[in-house]
mmCIF file of C-alpha atoms in Angstrom:
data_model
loop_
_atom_site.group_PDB
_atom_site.id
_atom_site.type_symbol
_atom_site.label_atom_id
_atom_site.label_comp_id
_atom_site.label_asym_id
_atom_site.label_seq_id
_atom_site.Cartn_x
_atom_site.Cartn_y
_atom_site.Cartn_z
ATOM 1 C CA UNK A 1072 -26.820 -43.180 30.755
ATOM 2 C CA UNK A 1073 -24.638 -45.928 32.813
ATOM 3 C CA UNK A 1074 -26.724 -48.856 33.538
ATOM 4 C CA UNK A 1075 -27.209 -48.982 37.586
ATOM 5 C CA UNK A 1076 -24.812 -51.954 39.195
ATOM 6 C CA UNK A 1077 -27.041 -54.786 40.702
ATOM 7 C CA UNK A 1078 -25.994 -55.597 44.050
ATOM 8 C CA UNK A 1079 -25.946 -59.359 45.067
ATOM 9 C CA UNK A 1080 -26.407 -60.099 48.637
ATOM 10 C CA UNK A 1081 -23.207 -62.053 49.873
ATOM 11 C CA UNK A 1082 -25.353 -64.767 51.534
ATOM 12 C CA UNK A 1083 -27.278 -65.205 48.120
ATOM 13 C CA UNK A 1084 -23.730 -65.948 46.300
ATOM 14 C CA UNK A 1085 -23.018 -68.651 49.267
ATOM 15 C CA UNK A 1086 -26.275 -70.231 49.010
ATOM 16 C CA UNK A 1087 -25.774 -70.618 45.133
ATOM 17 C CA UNK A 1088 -22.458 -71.933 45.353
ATOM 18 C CA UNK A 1089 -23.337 -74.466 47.719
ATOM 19 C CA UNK A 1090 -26.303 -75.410 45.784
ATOM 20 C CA UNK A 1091 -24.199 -75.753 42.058
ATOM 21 C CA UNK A 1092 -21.656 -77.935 44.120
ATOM 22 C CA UNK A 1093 -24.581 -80.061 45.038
ATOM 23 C CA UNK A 1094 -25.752 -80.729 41.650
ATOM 24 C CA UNK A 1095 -22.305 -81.304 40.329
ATOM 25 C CA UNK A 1096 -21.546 -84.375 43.510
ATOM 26 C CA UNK A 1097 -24.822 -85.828 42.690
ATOM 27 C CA UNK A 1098 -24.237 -86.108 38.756
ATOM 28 C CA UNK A 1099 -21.225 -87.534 39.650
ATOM 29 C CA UNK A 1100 -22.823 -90.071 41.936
ATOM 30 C CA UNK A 1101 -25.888 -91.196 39.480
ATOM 31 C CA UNK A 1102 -23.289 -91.495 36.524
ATOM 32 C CA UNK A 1103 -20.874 -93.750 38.794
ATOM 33 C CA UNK A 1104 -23.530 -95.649 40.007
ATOM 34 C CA UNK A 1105 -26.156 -95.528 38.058
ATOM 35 C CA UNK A 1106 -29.467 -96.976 39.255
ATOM 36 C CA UNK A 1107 -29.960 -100.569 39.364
ATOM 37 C CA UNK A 1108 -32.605 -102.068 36.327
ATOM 38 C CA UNK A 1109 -35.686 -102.114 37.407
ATOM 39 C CA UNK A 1110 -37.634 -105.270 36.501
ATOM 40 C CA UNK A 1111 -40.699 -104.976 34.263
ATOM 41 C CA UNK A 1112 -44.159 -106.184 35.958
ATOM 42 C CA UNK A 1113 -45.587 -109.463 33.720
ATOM 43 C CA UNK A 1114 -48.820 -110.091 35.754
ATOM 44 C CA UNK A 1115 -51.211 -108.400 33.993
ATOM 45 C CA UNK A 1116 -54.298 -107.336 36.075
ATOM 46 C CA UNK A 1117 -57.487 -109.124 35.271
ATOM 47 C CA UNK A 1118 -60.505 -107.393 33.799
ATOM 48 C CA UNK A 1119 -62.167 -107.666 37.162
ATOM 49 C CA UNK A 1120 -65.875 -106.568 36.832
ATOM 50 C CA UNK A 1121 -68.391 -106.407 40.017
ATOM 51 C CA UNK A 1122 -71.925 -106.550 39.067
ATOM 52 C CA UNK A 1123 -75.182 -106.663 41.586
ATOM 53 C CA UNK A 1124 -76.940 -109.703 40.344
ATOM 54 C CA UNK A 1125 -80.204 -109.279 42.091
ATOM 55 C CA UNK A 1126 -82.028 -107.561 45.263
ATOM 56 C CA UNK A 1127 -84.984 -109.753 46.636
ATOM 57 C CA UNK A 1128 -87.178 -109.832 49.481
ATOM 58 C CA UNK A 1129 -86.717 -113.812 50.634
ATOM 59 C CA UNK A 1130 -88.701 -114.569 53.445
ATOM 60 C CA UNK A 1131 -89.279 -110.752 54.235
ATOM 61 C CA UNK A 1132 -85.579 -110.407 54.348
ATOM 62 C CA UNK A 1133 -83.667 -108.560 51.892
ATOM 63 C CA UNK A 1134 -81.422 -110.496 50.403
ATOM 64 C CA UNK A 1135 -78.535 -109.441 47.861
ATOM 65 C CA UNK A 1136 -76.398 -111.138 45.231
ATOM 66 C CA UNK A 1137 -73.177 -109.936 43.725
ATOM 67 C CA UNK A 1138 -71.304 -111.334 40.796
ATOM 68 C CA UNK A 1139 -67.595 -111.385 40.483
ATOM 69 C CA UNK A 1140 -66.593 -111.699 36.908
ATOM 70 C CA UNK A 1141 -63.180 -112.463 34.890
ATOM 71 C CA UNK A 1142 -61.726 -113.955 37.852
ATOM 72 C CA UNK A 1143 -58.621 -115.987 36.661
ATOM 73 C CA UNK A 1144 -58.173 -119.899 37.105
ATOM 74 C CA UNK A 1145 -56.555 -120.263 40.538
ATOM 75 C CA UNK A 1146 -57.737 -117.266 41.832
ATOM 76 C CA UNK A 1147 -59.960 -117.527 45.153
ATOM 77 C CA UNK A 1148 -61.456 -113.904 45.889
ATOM 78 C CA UNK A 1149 -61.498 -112.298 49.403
ATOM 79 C CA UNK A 1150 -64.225 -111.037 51.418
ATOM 80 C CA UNK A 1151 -66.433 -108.053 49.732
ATOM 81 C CA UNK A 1152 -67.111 -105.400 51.747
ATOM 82 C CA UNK A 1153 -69.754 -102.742 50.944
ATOM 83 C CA UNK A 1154 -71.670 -100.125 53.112
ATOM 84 C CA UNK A 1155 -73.371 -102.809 55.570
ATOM 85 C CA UNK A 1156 -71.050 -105.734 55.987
ATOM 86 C CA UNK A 1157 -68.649 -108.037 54.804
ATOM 87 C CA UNK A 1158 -69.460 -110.760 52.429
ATOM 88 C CA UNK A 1159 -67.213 -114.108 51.740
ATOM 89 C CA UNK A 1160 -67.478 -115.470 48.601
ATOM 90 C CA UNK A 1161 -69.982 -118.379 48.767
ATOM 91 C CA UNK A 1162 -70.013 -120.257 45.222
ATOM 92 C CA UNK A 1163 -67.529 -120.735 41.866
ATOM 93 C CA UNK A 1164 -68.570 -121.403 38.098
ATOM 94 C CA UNK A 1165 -65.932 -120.891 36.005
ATOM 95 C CA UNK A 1166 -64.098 -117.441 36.137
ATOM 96 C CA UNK A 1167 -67.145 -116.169 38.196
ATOM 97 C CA UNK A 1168 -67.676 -116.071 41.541
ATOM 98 C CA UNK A 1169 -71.507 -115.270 43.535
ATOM 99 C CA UNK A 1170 -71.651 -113.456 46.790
ATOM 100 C CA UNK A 1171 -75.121 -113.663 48.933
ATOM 101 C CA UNK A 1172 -76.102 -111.949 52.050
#
């Protein structure tokens, strides 16, 4: 028995055509001009860790202290902001850095 004869729709044979031309321009493109170097990153990111120092009640407040550790020399931390407010950075010793509210 004769194998049946697969019928490819004519708009199918235009579509792939156009799309094999594509990738042909564009291989010619990238290997013409290839992509610029891209520069490796050097700053490496500091082992950052944020622990809660202490919760107390001062003068039937609560009050809360955070500890900022591994901060590098030269370094000045922004603002920390957690579920009820914003707290600046309020003292430095060494590579660590207190937050109190």
């Amino acid at each position: 028995m004769r194998p049946k004869k697969v019928i490819v729709p004519a708009w199918l044979s235009k579509v792939s055509y156009v799309i094999g031309i594509a990738l042909i321009l564009a291989s010619l493109i990238i290997n013409i001009l290839p992509p610029g170097e891209v520069a490796a990153y050097t700053n490496v990111v500091a082992d950052y860790k944020l622990n809660l120092s202490h919760i107390y009640c001062v003068n039937g407040e609560v009050e809360v202290h955070f500890v900022l550790l591994n901060v590098p020399d030269g370094i000045t931390p922004g603002t920390l902001d957690y579920t009820y407010g914003s707290i600046p950075p309020t003292s430095q010793s060494g590579n660590v850095w207190h937050y109190f509210d």
